[in-house]
C-alpha positions as protocol buffer text, in pm:
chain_id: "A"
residue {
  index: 1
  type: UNK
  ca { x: 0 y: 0 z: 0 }
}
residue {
  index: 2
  type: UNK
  ca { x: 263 y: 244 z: 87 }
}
residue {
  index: 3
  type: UNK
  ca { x: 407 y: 193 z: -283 }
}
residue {
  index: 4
  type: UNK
  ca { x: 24 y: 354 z: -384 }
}
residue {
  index: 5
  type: UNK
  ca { x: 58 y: 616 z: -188 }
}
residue {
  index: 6
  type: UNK
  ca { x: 409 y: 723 z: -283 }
}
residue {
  index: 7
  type: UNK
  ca { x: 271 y: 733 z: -654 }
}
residue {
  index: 8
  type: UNK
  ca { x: -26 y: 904 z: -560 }
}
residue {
  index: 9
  type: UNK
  ca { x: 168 y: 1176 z: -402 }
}
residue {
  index: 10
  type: UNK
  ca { x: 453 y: 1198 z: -694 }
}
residue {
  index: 11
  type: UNK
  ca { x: 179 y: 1223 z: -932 }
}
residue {
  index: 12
  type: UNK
  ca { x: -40 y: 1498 z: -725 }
}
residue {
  index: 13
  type: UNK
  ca { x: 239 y: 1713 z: -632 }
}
residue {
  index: 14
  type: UNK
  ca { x: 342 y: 1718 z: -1063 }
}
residue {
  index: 15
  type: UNK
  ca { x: -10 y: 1822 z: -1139 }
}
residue {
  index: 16
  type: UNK
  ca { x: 4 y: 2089 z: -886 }
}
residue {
  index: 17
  type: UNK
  ca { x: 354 y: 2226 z: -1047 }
}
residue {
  index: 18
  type: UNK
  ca { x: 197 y: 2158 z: -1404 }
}
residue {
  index: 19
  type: UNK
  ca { x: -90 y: 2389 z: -1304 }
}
residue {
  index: 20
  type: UNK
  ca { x: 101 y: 2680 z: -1124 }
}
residue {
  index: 21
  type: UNK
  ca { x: 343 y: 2662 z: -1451 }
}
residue {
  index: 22
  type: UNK
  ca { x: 86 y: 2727 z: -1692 }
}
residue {
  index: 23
  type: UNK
  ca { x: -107 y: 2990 z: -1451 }
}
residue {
  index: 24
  type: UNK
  ca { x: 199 y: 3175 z: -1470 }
}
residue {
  index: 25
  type: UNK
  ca { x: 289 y: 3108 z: -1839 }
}
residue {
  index: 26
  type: UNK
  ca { x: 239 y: 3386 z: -2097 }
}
residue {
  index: 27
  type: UNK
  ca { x: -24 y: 3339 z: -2330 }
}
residue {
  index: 28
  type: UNK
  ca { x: 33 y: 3254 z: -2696 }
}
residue {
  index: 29
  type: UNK
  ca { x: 306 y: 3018 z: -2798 }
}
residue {
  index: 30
  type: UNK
  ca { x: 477 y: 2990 z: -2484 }
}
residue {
  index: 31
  type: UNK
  ca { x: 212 y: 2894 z: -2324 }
}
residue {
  index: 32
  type: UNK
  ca { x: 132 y: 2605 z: -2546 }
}
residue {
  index: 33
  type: UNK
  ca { x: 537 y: 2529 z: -2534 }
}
residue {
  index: 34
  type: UNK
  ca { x: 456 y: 2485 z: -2137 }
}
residue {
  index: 35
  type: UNK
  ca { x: 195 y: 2273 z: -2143 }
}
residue {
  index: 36
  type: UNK
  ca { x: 342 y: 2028 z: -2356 }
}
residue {
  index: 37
  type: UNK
  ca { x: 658 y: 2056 z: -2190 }
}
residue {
  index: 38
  type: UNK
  ca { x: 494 y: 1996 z: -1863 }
}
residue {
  index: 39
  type: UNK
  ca { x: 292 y: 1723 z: -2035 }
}
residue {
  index: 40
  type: UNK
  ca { x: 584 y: 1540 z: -2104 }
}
residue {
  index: 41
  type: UNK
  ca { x: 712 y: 1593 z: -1772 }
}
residue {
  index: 42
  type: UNK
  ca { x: 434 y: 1481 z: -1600 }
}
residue {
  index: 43
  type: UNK
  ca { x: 461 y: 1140 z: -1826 }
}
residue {
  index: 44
  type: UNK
  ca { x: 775 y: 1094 z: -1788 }
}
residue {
  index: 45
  type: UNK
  ca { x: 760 y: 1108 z: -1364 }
}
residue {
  index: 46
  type: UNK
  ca { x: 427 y: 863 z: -1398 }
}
residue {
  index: 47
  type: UNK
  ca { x: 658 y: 612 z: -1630 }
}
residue {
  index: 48
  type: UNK
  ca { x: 946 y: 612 z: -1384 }
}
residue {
  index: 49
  type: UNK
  ca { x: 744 y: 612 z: -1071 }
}
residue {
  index: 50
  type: UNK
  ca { x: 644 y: 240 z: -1210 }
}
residue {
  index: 51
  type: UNK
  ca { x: 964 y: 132 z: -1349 }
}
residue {
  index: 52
  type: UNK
  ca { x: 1217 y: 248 z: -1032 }
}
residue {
  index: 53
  type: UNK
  ca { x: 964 y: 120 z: -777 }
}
residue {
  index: 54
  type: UNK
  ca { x: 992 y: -256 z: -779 }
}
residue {
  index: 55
  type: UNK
  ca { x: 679 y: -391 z: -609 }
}
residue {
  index: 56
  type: UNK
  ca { x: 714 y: -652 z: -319 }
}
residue {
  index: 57
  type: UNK
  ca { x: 376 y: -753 z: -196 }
}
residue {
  index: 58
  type: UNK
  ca { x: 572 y: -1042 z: 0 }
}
residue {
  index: 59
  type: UNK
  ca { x: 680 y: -803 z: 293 }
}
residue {
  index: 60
  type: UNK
  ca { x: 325 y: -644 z: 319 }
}
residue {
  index: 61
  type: UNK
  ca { x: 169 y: -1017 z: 311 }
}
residue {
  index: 62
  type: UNK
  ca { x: 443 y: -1198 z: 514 }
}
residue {
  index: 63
  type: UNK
  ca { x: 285 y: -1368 z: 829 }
}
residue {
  index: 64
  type: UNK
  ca { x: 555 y: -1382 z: 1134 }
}
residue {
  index: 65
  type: UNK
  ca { x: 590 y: -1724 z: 1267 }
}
residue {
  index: 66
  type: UNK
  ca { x: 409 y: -1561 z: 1593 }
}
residue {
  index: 67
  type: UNK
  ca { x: 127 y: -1570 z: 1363 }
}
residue {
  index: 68
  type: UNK
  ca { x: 168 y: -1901 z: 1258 }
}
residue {
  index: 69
  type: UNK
  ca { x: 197 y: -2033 z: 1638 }
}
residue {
  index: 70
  type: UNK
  ca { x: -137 y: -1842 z: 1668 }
}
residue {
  index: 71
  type: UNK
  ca { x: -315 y: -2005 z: 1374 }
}
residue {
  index: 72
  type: UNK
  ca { x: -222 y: -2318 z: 1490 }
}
residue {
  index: 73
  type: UNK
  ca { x: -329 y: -2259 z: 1802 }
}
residue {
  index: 74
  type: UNK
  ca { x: -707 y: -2110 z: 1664 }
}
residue {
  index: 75
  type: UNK
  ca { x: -732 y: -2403 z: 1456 }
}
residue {
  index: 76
  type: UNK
  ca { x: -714 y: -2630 z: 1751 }
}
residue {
  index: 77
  type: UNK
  ca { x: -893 y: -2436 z: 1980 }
}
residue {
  index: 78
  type: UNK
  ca { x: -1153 y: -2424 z: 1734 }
}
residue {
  index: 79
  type: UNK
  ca { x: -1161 y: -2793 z: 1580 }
}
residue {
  index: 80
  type: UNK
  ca { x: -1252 y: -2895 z: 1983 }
}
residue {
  index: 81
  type: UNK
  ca { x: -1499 y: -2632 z: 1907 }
}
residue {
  index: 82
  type: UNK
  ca { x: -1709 y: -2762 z: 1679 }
}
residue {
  index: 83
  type: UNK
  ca { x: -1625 y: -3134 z: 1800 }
}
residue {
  index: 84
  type: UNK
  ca { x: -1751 y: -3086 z: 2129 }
}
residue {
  index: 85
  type: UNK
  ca { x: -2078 y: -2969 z: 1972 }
}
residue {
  index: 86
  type: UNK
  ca { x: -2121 y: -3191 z: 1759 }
}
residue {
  index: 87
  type: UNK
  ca { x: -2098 y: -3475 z: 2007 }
}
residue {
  index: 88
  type: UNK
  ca { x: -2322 y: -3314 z: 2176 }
}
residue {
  index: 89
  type: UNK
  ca { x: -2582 y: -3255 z: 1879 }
}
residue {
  index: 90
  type: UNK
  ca { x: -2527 y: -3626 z: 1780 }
}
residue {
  index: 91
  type: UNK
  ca { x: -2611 y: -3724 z: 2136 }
}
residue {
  index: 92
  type: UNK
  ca { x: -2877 y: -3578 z: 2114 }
}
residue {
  index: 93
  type: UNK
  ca { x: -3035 y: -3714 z: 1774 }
}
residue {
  index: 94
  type: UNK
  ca { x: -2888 y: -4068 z: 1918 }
}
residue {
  index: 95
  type: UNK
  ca { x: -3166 y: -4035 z: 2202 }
}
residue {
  index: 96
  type: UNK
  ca { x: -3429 y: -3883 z: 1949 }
}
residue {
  index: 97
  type: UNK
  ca { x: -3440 y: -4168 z: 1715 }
}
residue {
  index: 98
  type: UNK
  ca { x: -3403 y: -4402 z: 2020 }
}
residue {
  index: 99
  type: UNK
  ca { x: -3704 y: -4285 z: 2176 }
}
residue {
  index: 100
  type: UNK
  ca { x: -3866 y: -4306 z: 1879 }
}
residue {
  index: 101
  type: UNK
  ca { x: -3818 y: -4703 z: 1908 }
}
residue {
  index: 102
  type: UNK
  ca { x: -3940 y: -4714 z: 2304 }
}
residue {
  index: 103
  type: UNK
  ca { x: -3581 y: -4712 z: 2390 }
}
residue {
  index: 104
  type: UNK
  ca { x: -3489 y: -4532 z: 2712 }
}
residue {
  index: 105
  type: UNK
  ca { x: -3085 y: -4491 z: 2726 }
}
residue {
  index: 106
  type: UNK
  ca { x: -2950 y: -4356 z: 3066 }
}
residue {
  index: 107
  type: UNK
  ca { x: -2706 y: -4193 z: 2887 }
}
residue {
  index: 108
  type: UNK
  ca { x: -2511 y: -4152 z: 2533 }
}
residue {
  index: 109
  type: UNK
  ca { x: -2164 y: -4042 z: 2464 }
}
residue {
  index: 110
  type: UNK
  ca { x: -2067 y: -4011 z: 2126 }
}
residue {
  index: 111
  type: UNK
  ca { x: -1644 y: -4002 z: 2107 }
}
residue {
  index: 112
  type: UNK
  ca { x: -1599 y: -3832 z: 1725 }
}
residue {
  index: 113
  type: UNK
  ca { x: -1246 y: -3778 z: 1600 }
}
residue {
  index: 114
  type: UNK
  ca { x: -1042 y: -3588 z: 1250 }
}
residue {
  index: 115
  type: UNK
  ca { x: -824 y: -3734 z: 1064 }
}
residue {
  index: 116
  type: UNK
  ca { x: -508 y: -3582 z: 869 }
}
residue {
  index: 117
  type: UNK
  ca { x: -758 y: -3342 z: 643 }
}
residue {
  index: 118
  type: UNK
  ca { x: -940 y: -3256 z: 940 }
}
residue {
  index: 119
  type: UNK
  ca { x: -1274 y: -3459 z: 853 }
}
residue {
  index: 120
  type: UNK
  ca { x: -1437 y: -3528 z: 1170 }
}
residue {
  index: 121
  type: UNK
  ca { x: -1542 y: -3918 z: 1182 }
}
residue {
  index: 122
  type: UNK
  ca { x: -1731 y: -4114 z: 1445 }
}
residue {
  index: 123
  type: UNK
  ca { x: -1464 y: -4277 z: 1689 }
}
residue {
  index: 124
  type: UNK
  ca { x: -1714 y: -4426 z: 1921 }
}
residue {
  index: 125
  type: UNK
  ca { x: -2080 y: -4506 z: 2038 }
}
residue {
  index: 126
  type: UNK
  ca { x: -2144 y: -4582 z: 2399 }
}
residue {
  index: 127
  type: UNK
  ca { x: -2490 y: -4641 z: 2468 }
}
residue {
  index: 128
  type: UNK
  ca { x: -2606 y: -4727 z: 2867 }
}
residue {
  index: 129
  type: UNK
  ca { x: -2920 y: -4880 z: 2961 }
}
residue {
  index: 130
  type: UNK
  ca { x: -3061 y: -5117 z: 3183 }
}
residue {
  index: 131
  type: UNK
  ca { x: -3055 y: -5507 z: 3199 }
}
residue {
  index: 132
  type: UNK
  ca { x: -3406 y: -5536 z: 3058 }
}
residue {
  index: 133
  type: UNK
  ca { x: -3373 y: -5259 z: 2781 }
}
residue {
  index: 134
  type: UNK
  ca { x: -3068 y: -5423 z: 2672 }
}
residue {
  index: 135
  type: UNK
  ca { x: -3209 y: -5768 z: 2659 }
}
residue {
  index: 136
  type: UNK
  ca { x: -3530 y: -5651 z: 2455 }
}
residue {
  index: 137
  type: UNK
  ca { x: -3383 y: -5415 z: 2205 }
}
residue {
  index: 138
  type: UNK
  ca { x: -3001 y: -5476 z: 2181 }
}
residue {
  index: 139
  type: UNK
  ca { x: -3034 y: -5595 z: 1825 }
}
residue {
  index: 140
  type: UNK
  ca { x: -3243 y: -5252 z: 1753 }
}
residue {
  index: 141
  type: UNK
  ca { x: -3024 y: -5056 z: 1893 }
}
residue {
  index: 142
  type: UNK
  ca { x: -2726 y: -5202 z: 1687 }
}
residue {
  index: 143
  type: UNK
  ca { x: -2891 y: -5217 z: 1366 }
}
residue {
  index: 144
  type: UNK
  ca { x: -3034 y: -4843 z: 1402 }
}
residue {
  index: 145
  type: UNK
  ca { x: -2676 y: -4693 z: 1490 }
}
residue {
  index: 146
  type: UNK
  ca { x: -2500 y: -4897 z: 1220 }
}
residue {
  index: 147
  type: UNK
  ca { x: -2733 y: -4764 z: 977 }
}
residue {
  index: 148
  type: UNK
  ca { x: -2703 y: -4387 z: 1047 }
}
residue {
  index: 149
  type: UNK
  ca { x: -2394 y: -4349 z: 1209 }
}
residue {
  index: 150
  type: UNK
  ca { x: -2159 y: -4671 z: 994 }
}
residue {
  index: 151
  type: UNK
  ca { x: -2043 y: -4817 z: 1361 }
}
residue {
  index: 152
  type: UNK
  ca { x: -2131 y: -5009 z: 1587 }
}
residue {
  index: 153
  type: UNK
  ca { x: -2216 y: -4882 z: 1946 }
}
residue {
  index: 154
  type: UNK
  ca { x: -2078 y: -5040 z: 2273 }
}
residue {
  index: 155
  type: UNK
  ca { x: -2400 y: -5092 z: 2447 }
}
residue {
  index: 156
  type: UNK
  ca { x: -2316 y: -5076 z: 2813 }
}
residue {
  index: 157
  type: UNK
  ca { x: -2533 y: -5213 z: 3108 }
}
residue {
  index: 158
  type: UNK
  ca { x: -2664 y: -4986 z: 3425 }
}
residue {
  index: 159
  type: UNK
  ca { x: -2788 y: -5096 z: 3727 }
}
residue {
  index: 160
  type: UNK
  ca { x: -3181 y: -4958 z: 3731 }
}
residue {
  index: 161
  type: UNK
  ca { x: -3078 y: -4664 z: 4029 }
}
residue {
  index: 162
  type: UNK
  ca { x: -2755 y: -4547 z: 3910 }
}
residue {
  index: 163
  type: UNK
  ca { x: -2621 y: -4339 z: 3632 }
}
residue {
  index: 164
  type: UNK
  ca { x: -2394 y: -4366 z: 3382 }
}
């Protein structure tokens, strides 16, 4: 940006001259003598502003390895983000379609997990209910996770007064 402005201001401040010159120029041939001598000068400071001034976007862009620490650090910070609510949302729709069936599960945790491209993938299903729940509908239960979630859940039995 600051190579802009330094153009901006070459180019102003020749305009400005360019003007006061012919102002003050004599009318007549002179005056047309200025103004194409100050044409050409003003050219000629517009063509070298661009050609002396190399321009390095690289130092205006460059992103100090502070930055990079930082990044790193958001990314994570914010991966656990939206891994911790998605468990949570997925919980939730576990017990949904589960009471849907007549199934009453003390409790769902839902482990997910990324991989190297950061996809988010289901690491784990535990599912806890009691003795009589899990003898009625374990076979429900496994073929309705496999089918919506690709994995089978750990189904986990409670005692009837406790929690998970």
């Amino acid at each position: 940006m600051s190579f802009i402005s330094e153009v901006g201001g070459i180019i102003c401040l020749c305009c400005v001259i360019s003007a006061a010159v012919g102002i003050i120029a004599p009318l007549g041939n002179t005056k047309k003598i200025m103004n194409v001598v100050m044409g050409i000068f003003l050219l000629a400071v517009v063509i070298s502003s661009f050609t002396k001034t190399s321009v390095d976007f690289s130092e205006e862009l460059y992103i100090m390895p502070d930055g990079e620490e930082l990044s790193a650090e958001y990314e994570d910070y914010y991966e656990n983000e939206v891994i911790s609510v998605a468990e949570e949302k997925l919980c939730e729709y576990t017990d949904y379609i589960l009471k849907q069936e007549g199934i009453e599960a003390s409790d769902i945790r839902i482990i997910l997990e990324t991989d190297s491209d950061h996809g988010i993938y289901v690491e784990e299903i535990n599912i806890y209910i009691n003795q009589e729940q899990n003898r009625l509908f374990r076979t429900k239960i496994n073929s309705l996770i496999k089918n919506d979630f690709k994995v089978f859940p750990n189904i986990i039995t409670v005692d009837e007064g406790k929690e998970a």
